[in-house]
């Protein structure tokens, strides 16, 4: 998979930098969370106890231990009556909702949050972890929102990039490109709004800023995501000055005050492509774990963020 076109690459970097400039202190020092036993050592079964454990682990990885968050299982096509309408208890804000049913994924109780997980999702680990990461990103945005501040639209994109900055980039990459069966043959489904190639660029930047090695992440990803992240790593490796500026002066990067060098040499890229092909030939594609999923089932588990103008509980009252 190729990198985005240069103009798109620059736009992604600038948006990424705006978030680093605004939330850098709130992000803190986050790990690069991998979908493996080092970050998720607990055995998972589709029940309430396992859901609570994985939610707590992801909450801790994101640095949100102090925020009261609970996860609950709901019917795939319904939600508790108190949750209908997609609003918090005050009725003054909106929350992420399931694309198919419109049922809210989050309940904002004012001093705590509830994440609602459809029963069907417990059988799809990639969908579950991707949606949990995006939901936690929304909670982070609301909890850090300043009075009168409007979150940058579209909020689906902001949530993807915030989740990446909370360390969940590899989880989002897995959820950005999934094979699914359908009557018309295999289809591609995505639980993110930001594309695989654009997410890969942000994950590579996050890893470089935090000095996290990318090899373990590349090794545990599916073939398509592995190729995209390898290409992004090469681009970032050729732009050390950009990484240092993002680390020390993200405001300047957000304004577009940076040069972007092309990735590596022709020979370097040739060896990389050859290495990826050899890896694909000798390693089973992990996407087969989800390949039995029905395309309609996966589509029903997608979530969407509310309009930026309605998100948050700390907006100032309109002037009279």
Coordinates of C-alpha atoms in Angstrom, one line a residue:
X1 CA 0.0 0.0 0.0
X2 CA 1.4 3.4 -1.0
X3 CA 1.6 6.5 1.0
X4 CA -1.0 9.2 0.5
X5 CA -0.3 11.9 -2.2
X6 CA 2.1 14.6 -1.0
X7 CA -0.6 17.2 -0.4
X8 CA -2.7 14.7 1.6
X9 CA 0.4 13.7 3.6
X10 CA 1.1 17.3 4.5
X11 CA -2.5 17.9 5.5
X12 CA -2.5 14.8 7.8
X13 CA 0.8 15.9 9.4
X14 CA -0.6 19.3 10.1
X15 CA -3.8 18.0 11.6
X16 CA -1.8 15.5 13.7
X17 CA 0.4 18.5 14.8
X18 CA -2.7 20.6 15.8
X19 CA -3.7 17.8 18.2
X20 CA -0.1 17.5 19.6
X21 CA -0.1 21.3 20.2
X22 CA -3.5 21.3 21.9
X23 CA -3.3 18.1 23.9
X24 CA 0.4 17.3 24.3
X25 CA 0.4 17.7 28.0
X26 CA -2.9 15.8 28.4
X27 CA -1.7 12.9 26.3
X28 CA 1.3 12.5 28.5
X29 CA 3.7 9.6 27.8
X30 CA 1.7 6.8 26.3
X31 CA 2.9 3.4 25.2
X32 CA 2.5 2.0 21.7
X33 CA -0.3 -0.5 22.5
X34 CA 0.0 -3.8 20.5
X35 CA -2.7 -6.4 20.0
X36 CA -0.7 -9.1 21.8
X37 CA -0.4 -10.7 25.2
X38 CA 2.1 -8.1 26.5
X39 CA -0.7 -5.5 26.6
X40 CA -3.7 -7.9 26.8
X41 CA -2.6 -10.8 28.9
X42 CA -6.1 -11.8 30.1
X43 CA -8.0 -14.6 28.4
X44 CA -11.1 -13.2 26.7
X45 CA -14.5 -14.8 26.6
X46 CA -17.7 -13.1 25.4
X47 CA -19.0 -12.1 28.8
X48 CA -19.4 -9.2 31.1
X49 CA -16.3 -10.0 33.2
X50 CA -14.0 -10.1 30.2
X51 CA -15.4 -7.0 28.8
X52 CA -14.8 -5.2 32.1
X53 CA -11.2 -6.4 32.1
X54 CA -10.3 -5.3 28.6
X55 CA -12.0 -1.9 29.1
X56 CA -10.0 -1.3 32.3
X57 CA -6.8 -2.3 30.5
X58 CA -7.4 0.0 27.6
X59 CA -8.5 2.8 30.0
X60 CA -5.1 2.4 31.8
X61 CA -3.1 2.3 28.6
X62 CA -4.8 5.6 27.6
X63 CA -4.0 7.3 30.9
X64 CA -7.7 7.6 31.9
X65 CA -7.6 5.6 35.1
X66 CA -9.1 8.6 37.1
X67 CA -12.2 8.8 34.9
X68 CA -15.1 6.5 36.1
X69 CA -15.9 4.3 33.1
X70 CA -18.0 1.2 33.0
X71 CA -18.8 -1.1 30.0
X72 CA -22.1 -2.9 29.7
X73 CA -23.5 -5.4 27.2
X74 CA -26.7 -4.5 25.3
X75 CA -28.8 -6.3 22.7
X76 CA -27.4 -5.8 19.2
X77 CA -30.5 -3.9 18.0
X78 CA -31.5 -2.1 21.2
X79 CA -30.3 0.0 24.1
X80 CA -31.7 0.8 27.5
X81 CA -34.6 3.3 27.3
X82 CA -32.6 5.9 29.3
X83 CA -30.0 5.8 26.6
X84 CA -32.1 6.4 23.5
X85 CA -31.7 9.7 21.7
X86 CA -27.9 9.7 21.7
X87 CA -27.6 12.4 24.4
X88 CA -26.1 12.7 27.8
X89 CA -28.3 12.9 30.9
X90 CA -28.6 16.6 30.6
X91 CA -29.7 16.4 26.9
X92 CA -27.2 19.1 26.0
X93 CA -24.6 17.0 24.1
X94 CA -24.3 14.1 21.7
X95 CA -22.3 10.9 21.8
X96 CA -21.0 8.3 19.4
X97 CA -23.7 6.0 18.0
X98 CA -24.0 2.8 16.1
X99 CA -24.2 3.5 12.4
X100 CA -27.0 0.9 11.7
X101 CA -29.3 1.5 14.6
X102 CA -28.4 5.0 15.9
X103 CA -28.2 3.6 19.4
X104 CA -25.7 5.5 21.6
X105 CA -22.4 3.8 22.3
X106 CA -21.7 6.1 25.2
X107 CA -23.8 7.3 28.1
X108 CA -22.6 10.5 29.8
X109 CA -23.9 10.5 33.3
X110 CA -22.1 13.7 34.2
X111 CA -19.6 12.3 36.7
X112 CA -19.1 9.0 34.9
X113 CA -19.4 7.2 31.6
X114 CA -20.9 4.0 30.4
X115 CA -19.8 2.3 27.2
X116 CA -22.5 0.1 25.6
X117 CA -21.3 -2.9 23.6
X118 CA -23.7 -4.9 21.4
X119 CA -23.6 -8.7 22.1
X120 CA -22.6 -9.4 18.6
X121 CA -19.4 -7.3 19.0
X122 CA -18.0 -9.6 21.6
X123 CA -17.4 -12.2 18.9
X124 CA -15.3 -9.7 16.8
X125 CA -12.1 -8.8 18.8
X126 CA -10.9 -6.3 16.1
X127 CA -14.2 -4.5 16.0
X128 CA -14.3 -4.5 19.8
X129 CA -10.9 -3.0 20.4
X130 CA -11.2 -0.5 17.6
X131 CA -14.5 0.8 18.9
X132 CA -13.3 0.9 22.5
X133 CA -10.3 2.9 21.4
X134 CA -12.4 5.4 19.5
X135 CA -14.9 5.6 22.4
X136 CA -12.1 6.3 24.9
X137 CA -10.8 9.0 22.5
X138 CA -14.2 10.7 22.6
X139 CA -14.2 10.5 26.4
X140 CA -10.7 12.0 26.5
X141 CA -11.9 14.9 24.3
X142 CA -14.9 15.7 26.4
X143 CA -13.0 15.4 29.7
X144 CA -10.2 17.8 28.5
X145 CA -12.6 20.2 26.7
X146 CA -12.3 23.9 27.7
X147 CA -15.3 26.0 28.3
X148 CA -16.7 27.2 25.0
X149 CA -14.2 25.2 23.0
X150 CA -15.5 23.4 19.8
X151 CA -13.8 20.2 19.0
X152 CA -12.2 20.1 15.6
X153 CA -14.6 18.7 12.9
X154 CA -15.2 16.2 11.6
X155 CA -15.2 14.5 14.9
X156 CA -14.8 11.0 13.5
X157 CA -11.4 12.1 12.1
X158 CA -10.4 13.8 15.4
X159 CA -11.3 10.7 17.4
X160 CA -9.2 8.5 15.2
X161 CA -6.1 10.7 15.5
X162 CA -6.7 11.2 19.3
X163 CA -6.9 7.4 19.7
X164 CA -3.6 7.2 17.9
X165 CA -2.0 9.7 20.2
X166 CA -3.3 7.7 23.2
X167 CA -1.3 4.8 21.9
X168 CA -3.9 2.8 20.1
X169 CA -2.6 3.2 16.6
X170 CA -1.9 -0.5 15.9
X171 CA -5.4 -1.4 17.1
X172 CA -6.9 1.2 14.8
X173 CA -4.8 0.0 11.9
X174 CA -6.1 -3.6 12.4
X175 CA -9.7 -2.2 12.4
X176 CA -9.1 0.0 9.3
X177 CA -9.0 -2.8 6.7
X178 CA -10.9 -6.0 7.3
X179 CA -12.0 -8.7 4.8
X180 CA -15.6 -9.9 5.2
X181 CA -17.8 -12.3 3.3
X182 CA -20.9 -11.3 1.5
X183 CA -23.3 -12.7 -1.2
X184 CA -21.3 -10.7 -3.8
X185 CA -17.9 -12.0 -2.6
X186 CA -15.3 -10.7 -0.2
X187 CA -15.7 -7.1 0.8
X188 CA -13.5 -4.6 2.7
X189 CA -14.9 -3.2 5.9
X190 CA -13.4 -0.4 8.1
X191 CA -14.1 0.7 11.7
X192 CA -12.1 3.9 11.3
X193 CA -12.8 7.0 9.3
X194 CA -9.1 7.8 8.6
X195 CA -7.7 5.5 5.9
X196 CA -5.1 2.8 6.5
X197 CA -2.3 4.8 4.8
X198 CA -3.1 8.0 6.6
X199 CA -3.4 6.2 10.0
X200 CA -0.1 4.5 9.3
X201 CA 1.6 7.9 8.9
X202 CA 0.2 9.0 12.2
X203 CA 1.2 5.8 14.0
X204 CA 4.8 6.2 12.6
X205 CA 4.9 9.8 13.8
X206 CA 3.6 8.9 17.2
X207 CA 6.2 6.1 17.5
X208 CA 9.0 8.4 16.4
X209 CA 8.0 11.1 18.9
X210 CA 7.8 8.6 21.7
X211 CA 10.9 6.7 20.6
X212 CA 8.9 3.5 20.3
X213 CA 10.3 0.8 18.0
X214 CA 7.9 0.0 15.2
X215 CA 9.1 -3.5 14.3
X216 CA 6.9 -5.2 16.9
X217 CA 3.8 -3.4 15.6
X218 CA 4.6 -4.2 12.0
X219 CA 5.1 -7.9 12.9
X220 CA 1.7 -8.2 14.5
X221 CA -0.3 -6.5 11.8
X222 CA -2.1 -8.0 8.8
X223 CA -0.4 -7.9 5.4
X224 CA -2.1 -4.7 4.1
X225 CA -1.5 -2.7 7.3
X226 CA 2.0 -4.1 7.5
X227 CA 2.9 -2.7 4.1
X228 CA 1.3 0.7 4.9
X229 CA 3.1 1.1 8.2
X230 CA 6.4 0.0 6.7
X231 CA 6.1 2.7 4.0
X232 CA 5.2 5.3 6.6
X233 CA 8.1 4.3 8.8
X234 CA 10.5 4.9 5.9
X235 CA 9.1 8.3 5.2
X236 CA 9.3 9.3 8.9
X237 CA 12.9 8.0 9.1
X238 CA 13.8 10.3 6.3
X239 CA 12.4 13.3 8.1
X240 CA 14.1 13.5 11.5
X241 CA 13.9 17.3 11.6
X242 CA 10.1 17.0 11.3
X243 CA 10.0 14.5 14.2
X244 CA 12.0 16.9 16.4
X245 CA 9.8 19.8 15.5
X246 CA 6.7 17.8 16.3
X247 CA 8.2 16.8 19.6
X248 CA 9.4 20.3 20.6
X249 CA 7.3 22.8 18.6
X250 CA 4.1 21.2 17.2
X251 CA 2.6 24.7 16.6
X252 CA 5.1 25.4 13.9
X253 CA 4.3 22.1 12.2
X254 CA 0.6 22.8 12.4
X255 CA 1.2 26.0 10.5
X256 CA 2.9 24.0 7.7
X257 CA 6.4 25.3 8.5
X258 CA 8.3 22.1 7.6
X259 CA 10.0 20.4 4.7
X260 CA 9.1 16.9 3.7
X261 CA 11.8 14.7 2.2
X262 CA 11.0 11.6 0.1
X263 CA 11.4 8.2 1.8
X264 CA 14.7 6.4 1.4
X265 CA 16.4 5.5 -1.8
X266 CA 15.2 3.3 -4.6
X267 CA 17.4 0.4 -3.4
X268 CA 16.0 0.8 0.1
X269 CA 12.5 0.7 -1.1
X270 CA 13.2 -2.3 -3.3
X271 CA 14.6 -4.3 -0.4
X272 CA 11.6 -3.3 1.8
X273 CA 9.1 -4.5 -0.8
X274 CA 10.9 -7.7 -1.2
X275 CA 11.0 -8.2 2.6
X276 CA 7.3 -7.6 2.8
X277 CA 6.5 -10.1 0.1
X278 CA 8.7 -12.8 1.8
X279 CA 6.9 -12.1 5.1
X280 CA 3.5 -12.4 3.5
X281 CA 4.6 -15.7 1.9
X282 CA 5.8 -17.3 5.1
X283 CA 3.3 -15.9 7.7
X284 CA -0.4 -16.7 7.8
X285 CA -2.6 -13.6 7.3
X286 CA -4.1 -12.8 10.7
X287 CA -7.1 -11.3 8.8
X288 CA -8.3 -14.8 8.5
X289 CA -9.4 -14.6 12.1
X290 CA -12.1 -12.2 11.0
X291 CA -12.7 -13.5 7.5
X292 CA -15.6 -15.6 8.5
X293 CA -17.5 -12.5 9.6
X294 CA -20.5 -11.5 7.6
X295 CA -20.1 -8.1 5.9
X296 CA -23.5 -7.0 7.2
X297 CA -22.6 -8.0 10.8
X298 CA -19.4 -5.9 10.6
X299 CA -21.2 -3.0 9.1
X300 CA -23.7 -3.0 12.0
X301 CA -20.9 -2.7 14.5
X302 CA -19.5 0.5 13.1
X303 CA -19.8 3.7 15.2
X304 CA -20.0 7.3 14.2
X305 CA -19.2 10.4 16.2
X306 CA -21.7 13.2 16.7
X307 CA -21.4 16.6 15.0
X308 CA -18.6 18.6 16.5
X309 CA -20.9 21.5 17.2
X310 CA -22.9 19.3 19.7
X311 CA -20.1 17.3 21.3
X312 CA -19.1 18.0 24.9
X313 CA -20.7 19.1 28.1
X314 CA -18.6 22.3 28.7
X315 CA -19.8 24.6 26.0
X316 CA -20.6 28.1 27.1
X317 CA -24.2 29.2 27.1
X318 CA -25.1 31.3 24.0
X319 CA -25.2 35.1 24.5
X320 CA -28.7 36.6 24.8

